Amino acid sequence: MSNDTRPESLGGVIVATALPYREDASAPAGLAVDYDRFAEHCRWLVDNGCRGVGPNGSLGEYSSLTDEERRRVARTAVETVGGTGVVVVGVHGPGAHQARHWAELAAEDGANGVLCLPPTMYRANRGEVLAHYEAVASAGLPVMVYNNPIDTKVDLTPDLLAEIAQIDNVVAVKEFSGDVRRVLEIKEKAPGLEVVAGADDVTLEALLMGATGWFAGFPNVFPAESALLYELATTGRLDEARALYEPLVAAFRWDSRTEFVQAIKLGMEQVGRYGGPCRPPRGPLTGEHRAGVTADMARAIAALEQRKAAA
């Protein structure tokens, strides 16, 4: 597939899509990717106001997929919402050659852009990080770099991002450090780089500081409400944005915890969607964590129901 509609921006609400599985004894860990259900989920997210989807991220359990599954997941997203929604494919890899390979396939398959961590499984130095992104960007798609120093142990500081931003095709950063002070610093040091909120529980704060996108987890659960939150925050309606955001934040905090994939899938179940299990190494939630997610989600759901009743 060719791609003639690349966006100038990778902003707006793009959902890091959760991936559904179905039981199949012949599949890895007894779980096969349910592509039909995944396609329906991608369509539902865009139909409910999100700008697009981001398959093959950490939330999409990319590292637990076979190469064939990983490519088919990306293709499914493009085939389902391409033309109506933006598709930003995760191309994370241990080294530049793997990440570039996935970026080239994403370009071939019609993606609008790619999301890429620094080298995974290795604490790369400054020169190696720059070489990594140069390789990924050479595939020709717009690149959103992903700063997640918690998991990668590599911090894409504002100074380093200013260098990365000089690479052709690098257009945005998904900022997941949790430090909202960085939004303005990045905008000062790399003024051409779009800053995208990466952690759900500081989304409003980041948007108020000038972030122009949200690469998001919990919109898998609340897509319409998340799209509304983004609109309120970016059009200056702060009181309304806060009223919507505050009862959701306890649930959103699970996006920044180790069990975020399981928590979001449980949240999906609580609103009547299909979440389902995760592939190893992710196991089921402990009883304590399950109770915590359930309670935080119940508060969020009750607030949204009250909001609807008052409308």
mmCIF file of C-alpha atoms in Angstrom:
data_model
loop_
_atom_site.group_PDB
_atom_site.id
_atom_site.type_symbol
_atom_site.label_atom_id
_atom_site.label_comp_id
_atom_site.label_asym_id
_atom_site.label_seq_id
_atom_site.Cartn_x
_atom_site.Cartn_y
_atom_site.Cartn_z
ATOM 1 C CA MET A 1 0.000 0.000 0.000
ATOM 2 C CA SER A 2 1.212 3.508 -0.721
ATOM 3 C CA ASN A 3 0.713 6.415 1.642
ATOM 4 C CA ASP A 4 -0.165 9.762 0.072
ATOM 5 C CA THR A 5 -1.770 11.372 3.121
ATOM 6 C CA ARG A 6 0.997 11.809 5.657
ATOM 7 C CA PRO A 7 -0.010 14.306 8.323
ATOM 8 C CA GLU A 8 2.019 17.405 8.983
ATOM 9 C CA SER A 9 1.296 16.774 12.659
ATOM 10 C CA LEU A 10 1.162 13.676 14.838
ATOM 11 C CA GLY A 11 -0.884 15.535 17.457
ATOM 12 C CA GLY A 12 -4.407 15.060 18.741
ATOM 13 C CA VAL A 13 -5.565 11.999 20.669
ATOM 14 C CA ILE A 14 -3.860 8.916 19.262
ATOM 15 C CA VAL A 15 -4.642 5.772 21.226
ATOM 16 C CA ALA A 16 -1.919 3.273 22.068
ATOM 17 C CA THR A 17 -4.166 0.364 21.241
ATOM 18 C CA ALA A 18 -4.567 -2.635 23.501
ATOM 19 C CA LEU A 19 -4.447 -5.980 21.704
ATOM 20 C CA PRO A 20 -7.110 -8.668 22.154
ATOM 21 C CA TYR A 21 -6.299 -12.376 22.191
ATOM 22 C CA ARG A 22 -8.410 -15.499 21.908
ATOM 23 C CA GLU A 23 -7.554 -18.889 23.326
ATOM 24 C CA ASP A 24 -5.752 -21.163 20.876
ATOM 25 C CA ALA A 25 -3.606 -24.032 22.092
ATOM 26 C CA SER A 26 -1.402 -23.848 18.997
ATOM 27 C CA ALA A 27 -0.542 -20.147 19.441
ATOM 28 C CA PRO A 28 2.272 -18.701 21.589
ATOM 29 C CA ALA A 29 1.329 -19.102 25.276
ATOM 30 C CA GLY A 30 -2.018 -20.514 24.106
ATOM 31 C CA LEU A 31 -3.230 -17.067 22.982
ATOM 32 C CA ALA A 32 -3.769 -16.040 19.359
ATOM 33 C CA VAL A 33 -4.203 -12.438 18.251
ATOM 34 C CA ASP A 34 -7.881 -11.724 17.537
ATOM 35 C CA TYR A 35 -7.498 -9.526 14.452
ATOM 36 C CA ASP A 36 -11.232 -9.106 13.850
ATOM 37 C CA ARG A 37 -11.791 -7.868 17.379
ATOM 38 C CA PHE A 38 -8.745 -5.605 17.089
ATOM 39 C CA ALA A 39 -10.101 -4.074 13.876
ATOM 40 C CA GLU A 40 -13.446 -3.432 15.554
ATOM 41 C CA HIS A 41 -11.671 -1.778 18.483
ATOM 42 C CA CYS A 42 -9.637 0.527 16.222
ATOM 43 C CA ARG A 43 -12.802 1.546 14.383
ATOM 44 C CA TRP A 44 -14.633 2.190 17.679
ATOM 45 C CA LEU A 45 -11.865 4.474 18.936
ATOM 46 C CA VAL A 46 -11.878 6.637 15.807
ATOM 47 C CA ASP A 47 -15.695 6.641 15.611
ATOM 48 C CA ASN A 48 -15.727 7.982 19.174
ATOM 49 C CA GLY A 49 -13.640 11.025 18.347
ATOM 50 C CA CYS A 50 -10.005 9.955 18.701
ATOM 51 C CA ARG A 51 -7.739 11.116 15.892
ATOM 52 C CA GLY A 52 -6.092 7.765 15.385
ATOM 53 C CA VAL A 53 -4.476 4.635 16.745
ATOM 54 C CA GLY A 54 -0.989 3.519 17.677
ATOM 55 C CA PRO A 55 -0.576 -0.248 17.242
ATOM 56 C CA ASN A 56 2.490 -2.194 18.427
ATOM 57 C CA GLY A 57 3.353 -0.060 21.407
ATOM 58 C CA SER A 58 4.089 -1.386 24.876
ATOM 59 C CA LEU A 59 0.356 -1.397 25.561
ATOM 60 C CA GLY A 60 -0.054 -3.438 22.384
ATOM 61 C CA GLU A 61 2.393 -6.027 23.784
ATOM 62 C CA TYR A 62 4.611 -5.759 20.690
ATOM 63 C CA SER A 63 7.515 -7.559 22.361
ATOM 64 C CA SER A 64 5.352 -10.662 22.918
ATOM 65 C CA LEU A 65 4.381 -10.963 19.240
ATOM 66 C CA THR A 66 5.950 -13.006 16.477
ATOM 67 C CA ASP A 67 7.268 -10.989 13.529
ATOM 68 C CA GLU A 68 4.330 -12.139 11.413
ATOM 69 C CA GLU A 69 1.808 -11.108 14.075
ATOM 70 C CA ARG A 70 3.462 -7.755 14.605
ATOM 71 C CA ARG A 71 3.243 -6.796 10.953
ATOM 72 C CA ARG A 72 -0.308 -8.070 10.604
ATOM 73 C CA VAL A 73 -1.415 -6.005 13.617
ATOM 74 C CA ALA A 74 -0.051 -2.842 11.978
ATOM 75 C CA ARG A 75 -1.634 -3.726 8.643
ATOM 76 C CA THR A 76 -4.972 -4.409 10.318
ATOM 77 C CA ALA A 77 -4.953 -0.935 11.871
ATOM 78 C CA VAL A 78 -4.095 0.729 8.555
ATOM 79 C CA GLU A 79 -6.704 -1.258 6.637
ATOM 80 C CA THR A 80 -9.360 -0.485 9.246
ATOM 81 C CA VAL A 81 -8.945 3.234 9.899
ATOM 82 C CA GLY A 82 -6.507 4.462 7.241
ATOM 83 C CA GLY A 83 -8.093 7.424 5.500
ATOM 84 C CA THR A 84 -10.400 8.234 8.416
ATOM 85 C CA GLY A 85 -7.853 8.090 11.237
ATOM 86 C CA VAL A 86 -4.113 8.443 11.663
ATOM 87 C CA VAL A 87 -2.060 5.274 12.252
ATOM 88 C CA VAL A 88 1.253 5.681 14.099
ATOM 89 C CA VAL A 89 2.977 2.294 14.294
ATOM 90 C CA GLY A 90 5.357 1.342 17.094
ATOM 91 C CA VAL A 91 8.721 0.340 15.587
ATOM 92 C CA HIS A 92 10.689 -0.222 18.794
ATOM 93 C CA GLY A 93 13.681 -2.536 18.553
ATOM 94 C CA PRO A 94 16.878 -3.514 20.367
ATOM 95 C CA GLY A 95 19.001 -1.753 17.740
ATOM 96 C CA ALA A 96 18.824 0.641 14.818
ATOM 97 C CA HIS A 97 18.650 -2.076 12.173
ATOM 98 C CA GLN A 98 15.616 -3.730 13.763
ATOM 99 C CA ALA A 99 13.794 -0.442 14.338
ATOM 100 C CA ARG A 100 14.552 0.729 10.797
ATOM 101 C CA HIS A 101 13.238 -2.582 9.428
ATOM 102 C CA TRP A 102 9.898 -2.085 11.214
ATOM 103 C CA ALA A 103 9.766 1.546 10.045
ATOM 104 C CA GLU A 104 10.325 0.475 6.438
ATOM 105 C CA LEU A 105 7.514 -2.079 6.722
ATOM 106 C CA ALA A 106 5.232 0.567 8.265
ATOM 107 C CA ALA A 107 5.933 2.856 5.315
ATOM 108 C CA GLU A 108 5.274 0.022 2.872
ATOM 109 C CA ASP A 109 1.998 -0.825 4.600
ATOM 110 C CA GLY A 110 0.632 2.736 4.533
ATOM 111 C CA ALA A 111 1.146 4.026 8.075
ATOM 112 C CA ASN A 112 1.046 7.782 8.676
ATOM 113 C CA GLY A 113 3.965 7.802 11.093
ATOM 114 C CA VAL A 114 5.997 5.760 13.553
ATOM 115 C CA LEU A 115 6.633 5.835 17.286
ATOM 116 C CA CYS A 116 10.099 4.766 18.394
ATOM 117 C CA LEU A 117 11.897 4.245 21.692
ATOM 118 C CA PRO A 118 15.669 4.540 21.926
ATOM 119 C CA PRO A 119 17.430 1.163 21.664
ATOM 120 C CA THR A 120 15.656 -1.261 23.981
ATOM 121 C CA MET A 121 17.466 -3.737 26.259
ATOM 122 C CA TYR A 122 20.587 -1.534 26.213
ATOM 123 C CA ARG A 123 21.443 1.802 27.830
ATOM 124 C CA ALA A 124 22.603 3.612 24.697
ATOM 125 C CA ASN A 125 24.829 6.674 24.811
ATOM 126 C CA ARG A 126 24.139 10.003 23.086
ATOM 127 C CA GLY A 127 25.778 9.137 19.772
ATOM 128 C CA GLU A 128 24.061 5.760 19.623
ATOM 129 C CA VAL A 129 20.668 7.360 20.293
ATOM 130 C CA LEU A 130 21.199 9.851 17.468
ATOM 131 C CA ALA A 131 22.290 7.088 15.076
ATOM 132 C CA HIS A 132 19.238 5.042 16.071
ATOM 133 C CA TYR A 133 16.828 7.824 15.150
ATOM 134 C CA GLU A 134 18.688 8.678 11.964
ATOM 135 C CA ALA A 135 18.216 5.075 10.836
ATOM 136 C CA VAL A 136 14.503 5.043 11.694
ATOM 137 C CA ALA A 137 13.887 8.435 10.064
ATOM 138 C CA SER A 138 15.568 7.260 6.852
ATOM 139 C CA ALA A 139 12.505 5.079 6.197
ATOM 140 C CA GLY A 140 10.725 8.301 5.226
ATOM 141 C CA LEU A 141 7.752 8.413 7.602
ATOM 142 C CA PRO A 142 7.199 11.131 10.226
ATOM 143 C CA VAL A 143 8.833 9.963 13.462
ATOM 144 C CA MET A 144 7.574 10.479 17.008
ATOM 145 C CA VAL A 145 10.448 9.718 19.369
ATOM 146 C CA TYR A 146 9.445 8.236 22.709
ATOM 147 C CA ASN A 147 11.040 9.325 25.948
ATOM 148 C CA ASN A 148 10.412 6.678 28.605
ATOM 149 C CA PRO A 149 13.425 6.828 30.933
ATOM 150 C CA ILE A 150 11.611 4.676 33.500
ATOM 151 C CA ASP A 151 11.655 1.581 31.294
ATOM 152 C CA THR A 152 14.561 2.238 28.918
ATOM 153 C CA LYS A 153 16.991 3.889 31.392
ATOM 154 C CA VAL A 154 17.781 6.327 28.562
ATOM 155 C CA ASP A 155 16.543 9.863 29.196
ATOM 156 C CA LEU A 156 15.869 11.958 26.106
ATOM 157 C CA THR A 157 16.514 15.250 27.871
ATOM 158 C CA PRO A 158 15.471 18.553 26.292
ATOM 159 C CA ASP A 159 19.119 19.121 25.280
ATOM 160 C CA LEU A 160 19.281 15.738 23.543
ATOM 161 C CA LEU A 161 15.872 16.237 21.949
ATOM 162 C CA ALA A 162 17.144 19.503 20.459
ATOM 163 C CA GLU A 163 19.765 17.414 18.608
ATOM 164 C CA ILE A 164 17.347 14.650 17.645
ATOM 165 C CA ALA A 165 14.932 17.268 16.276
ATOM 166 C CA GLN A 166 17.518 18.237 13.655
ATOM 167 C CA ILE A 167 17.062 14.846 11.965
ATOM 168 C CA ASP A 168 14.847 15.012 8.881
ATOM 169 C CA ASN A 169 11.388 13.454 9.454
ATOM 170 C CA VAL A 170 11.571 13.663 13.271
ATOM 171 C CA VAL A 171 8.444 15.679 14.072
ATOM 172 C CA ALA A 172 7.315 14.905 17.631
ATOM 173 C CA VAL A 173 8.224 13.496 21.038
ATOM 174 C CA LYS A 174 6.012 11.391 23.262
ATOM 175 C CA GLU A 175 7.102 12.663 26.674
ATOM 176 C CA PHE A 176 6.646 10.089 29.445
ATOM 177 C CA SER A 177 9.098 11.295 32.096
ATOM 178 C CA GLY A 178 6.199 12.640 34.156
ATOM 179 C CA ASP A 179 7.976 15.982 34.560
ATOM 180 C CA VAL A 180 5.608 18.559 33.082
ATOM 181 C CA ARG A 181 8.305 21.229 33.452
ATOM 182 C CA ARG A 182 9.891 19.668 30.390
ATOM 183 C CA VAL A 183 7.082 20.654 28.050
ATOM 184 C CA LEU A 184 8.114 24.312 27.952
ATOM 185 C CA GLU A 185 11.818 23.466 28.029
ATOM 186 C CA ILE A 186 11.467 21.201 25.002
ATOM 187 C CA LYS A 187 9.466 23.874 23.195
ATOM 188 C CA GLU A 188 12.234 26.392 23.952
ATOM 189 C CA LYS A 189 15.146 24.178 22.908
ATOM 190 C CA ALA A 190 13.474 22.343 20.010
ATOM 191 C CA PRO A 191 10.775 24.768 18.827
ATOM 192 C CA GLY A 192 9.954 22.737 15.726
ATOM 193 C CA LEU A 193 9.303 19.541 17.706
ATOM 194 C CA GLU A 194 5.731 18.719 18.632
ATOM 195 C CA VAL A 195 5.365 17.747 22.308
ATOM 196 C CA VAL A 196 2.887 14.939 22.934
ATOM 197 C CA ALA A 197 1.653 14.015 26.410
ATOM 198 C CA GLY A 198 2.654 10.424 27.094
ATOM 199 C CA ALA A 199 1.451 9.728 30.635
ATOM 200 C CA ASP A 200 -2.300 9.804 31.158
ATOM 201 C CA ASP A 201 -2.116 11.088 34.737
ATOM 202 C CA VAL A 202 -0.346 14.333 33.758
ATOM 203 C CA THR A 203 -2.183 14.850 30.474
ATOM 204 C CA LEU A 204 -4.142 17.949 31.413
ATOM 205 C CA GLU A 205 -1.067 19.552 32.970
ATOM 206 C CA ALA A 206 0.981 18.853 29.825
ATOM 207 C CA LEU A 207 -1.724 20.171 27.502
ATOM 208 C CA LEU A 208 -2.033 23.370 29.527
ATOM 209 C CA MET A 209 1.717 23.885 29.158
ATOM 210 C CA GLY A 210 1.465 23.646 25.381
ATOM 211 C CA ALA A 211 1.551 19.965 24.435
ATOM 212 C CA THR A 212 -0.388 19.508 21.205
ATOM 213 C CA GLY A 213 -1.071 15.794 21.377
ATOM 214 C CA TRP A 214 -1.847 12.907 23.707
ATOM 215 C CA PHE A 215 -0.551 9.431 22.903
ATOM 216 C CA ALA A 216 -2.819 7.713 25.273
ATOM 217 C CA GLY A 217 -3.665 4.537 27.172
ATOM 218 C CA PHE A 218 -6.986 5.017 28.939
ATOM 219 C CA PRO A 219 -8.822 6.264 25.847
ATOM 220 C CA ASN A 220 -9.012 2.515 25.125
ATOM 221 C CA VAL A 221 -11.636 2.696 27.887
ATOM 222 C CA PHE A 222 -13.034 6.242 27.529
ATOM 223 C CA PRO A 223 -12.442 7.409 23.927
ATOM 224 C CA ALA A 224 -15.241 9.964 23.618
ATOM 225 C CA GLU A 225 -14.547 11.482 27.021
ATOM 226 C CA SER A 226 -10.814 11.597 26.280
ATOM 227 C CA ALA A 227 -11.399 13.377 22.981
ATOM 228 C CA LEU A 228 -13.600 15.873 24.817
ATOM 229 C CA LEU A 229 -10.945 16.403 27.504
ATOM 230 C CA TYR A 230 -8.387 17.157 24.818
ATOM 231 C CA GLU A 231 -10.735 19.620 23.128
ATOM 232 C CA LEU A 232 -11.556 21.409 26.396
ATOM 233 C CA ALA A 233 -7.903 21.657 27.397
ATOM 234 C CA THR A 234 -6.686 22.943 24.046
ATOM 235 C CA THR A 235 -9.464 25.530 23.633
ATOM 236 C CA GLY A 236 -8.957 27.178 27.016
ATOM 237 C CA ARG A 237 -12.007 25.759 28.812
ATOM 238 C CA LEU A 238 -10.049 24.959 31.943
ATOM 239 C CA ASP A 239 -12.891 24.719 34.467
ATOM 240 C CA GLU A 240 -14.742 22.217 32.305
ATOM 241 C CA ALA A 241 -11.549 20.287 31.608
ATOM 242 C CA ARG A 242 -10.716 20.009 35.310
ATOM 243 C CA ALA A 243 -14.236 18.887 36.189
ATOM 244 C CA LEU A 244 -13.967 16.075 33.628
ATOM 245 C CA TYR A 245 -10.350 15.150 34.442
ATOM 246 C CA GLU A 246 -10.258 15.026 38.235
ATOM 247 C CA PRO A 247 -12.517 11.993 38.795
ATOM 248 C CA LEU A 248 -10.645 10.106 36.045
ATOM 249 C CA VAL A 249 -7.103 10.684 37.341
ATOM 250 C CA ALA A 250 -7.098 7.850 39.889
ATOM 251 C CA ALA A 251 -7.782 5.420 37.033
ATOM 252 C CA PHE A 252 -5.335 7.239 34.738
ATOM 253 C CA ARG A 253 -2.527 6.721 37.284
ATOM 254 C CA TRP A 254 -2.518 3.036 36.393
ATOM 255 C CA ASP A 255 -1.125 4.053 32.993
ATOM 256 C CA SER A 256 2.158 4.869 34.755
ATOM 257 C CA ARG A 257 2.396 1.621 36.725
ATOM 258 C CA THR A 258 4.037 -1.673 35.853
ATOM 259 C CA GLU A 259 0.644 -3.363 35.453
ATOM 260 C CA PHE A 260 -0.727 -0.743 33.046
ATOM 261 C CA VAL A 261 -1.615 -3.201 30.276
ATOM 262 C CA GLN A 262 -3.595 -5.484 32.573
ATOM 263 C CA ALA A 263 -5.211 -2.469 34.279
ATOM 264 C CA ILE A 264 -6.398 -0.916 31.025
ATOM 265 C CA LYS A 265 -7.729 -4.252 29.774
ATOM 266 C CA LEU A 266 -9.658 -4.647 33.048
ATOM 267 C CA GLY A 267 -10.970 -1.112 32.651
ATOM 268 C CA MET A 268 -12.208 -2.024 29.191
ATOM 269 C CA GLU A 269 -14.098 -4.949 30.689
ATOM 270 C CA GLN A 270 -15.711 -2.642 33.259
ATOM 271 C CA VAL A 271 -17.238 -0.459 30.545
ATOM 272 C CA GLY A 272 -18.542 -3.443 28.601
ATOM 273 C CA ARG A 273 -15.690 -3.816 26.111
ATOM 274 C CA TYR A 274 -13.456 -6.854 25.645
ATOM 275 C CA GLY A 275 -10.099 -6.625 27.410
ATOM 276 C CA GLY A 276 -9.028 -10.199 27.947
ATOM 277 C CA PRO A 277 -5.700 -11.686 29.024
ATOM 278 C CA CYS A 278 -2.110 -10.672 28.302
ATOM 279 C CA ARG A 279 0.662 -12.818 26.919
ATOM 280 C CA PRO A 280 3.650 -13.584 29.150
ATOM 281 C CA PRO A 281 5.685 -12.132 30.644
ATOM 282 C CA ARG A 282 2.609 -10.164 31.739
ATOM 283 C CA GLY A 283 0.474 -12.265 34.049
ATOM 284 C CA PRO A 284 -2.895 -11.655 35.681
ATOM 285 C CA LEU A 285 -3.368 -8.867 38.219
ATOM 286 C CA THR A 286 -2.970 -9.732 41.875
ATOM 287 C CA GLY A 287 -6.104 -9.543 43.991
ATOM 288 C CA GLU A 288 -4.920 -6.284 45.505
ATOM 289 C CA HIS A 289 -4.235 -4.680 42.147
ATOM 290 C CA ARG A 290 -7.507 -5.929 40.682
ATOM 291 C CA ALA A 291 -9.411 -4.410 43.600
ATOM 292 C CA GLY A 292 -7.538 -1.127 43.162
ATOM 293 C CA VAL A 293 -8.248 -0.856 39.450
ATOM 294 C CA THR A 294 -11.885 -1.837 39.972
ATOM 295 C CA ALA A 295 -12.398 0.839 42.639
ATOM 296 C CA ASP A 296 -10.640 3.595 40.687
ATOM 297 C CA MET A 297 -12.571 2.700 37.542
ATOM 298 C CA ALA A 298 -15.862 2.598 39.451
ATOM 299 C CA ARG A 299 -15.283 6.163 40.622
ATOM 300 C CA ALA A 300 -14.542 7.274 37.064
ATOM 301 C CA ILE A 301 -17.589 5.494 35.620
ATOM 302 C CA ALA A 302 -19.881 6.930 38.311
ATOM 303 C CA ALA A 303 -18.633 10.466 37.628
ATOM 304 C CA LEU A 304 -19.183 10.090 33.899
ATOM 305 C CA GLU A 305 -22.687 8.697 34.434
ATOM 306 C CA GLN A 306 -23.498 11.604 36.731
ATOM 307 C CA ARG A 307 -22.173 13.996 34.122
ATOM 308 C CA LYS A 308 -24.418 12.456 31.444
ATOM 309 C CA ALA A 309 -27.441 12.610 33.725
ATOM 310 C CA ALA A 310 -26.831 16.307 34.375
ATOM 311 C CA ALA A 311 -26.389 17.156 30.697
#
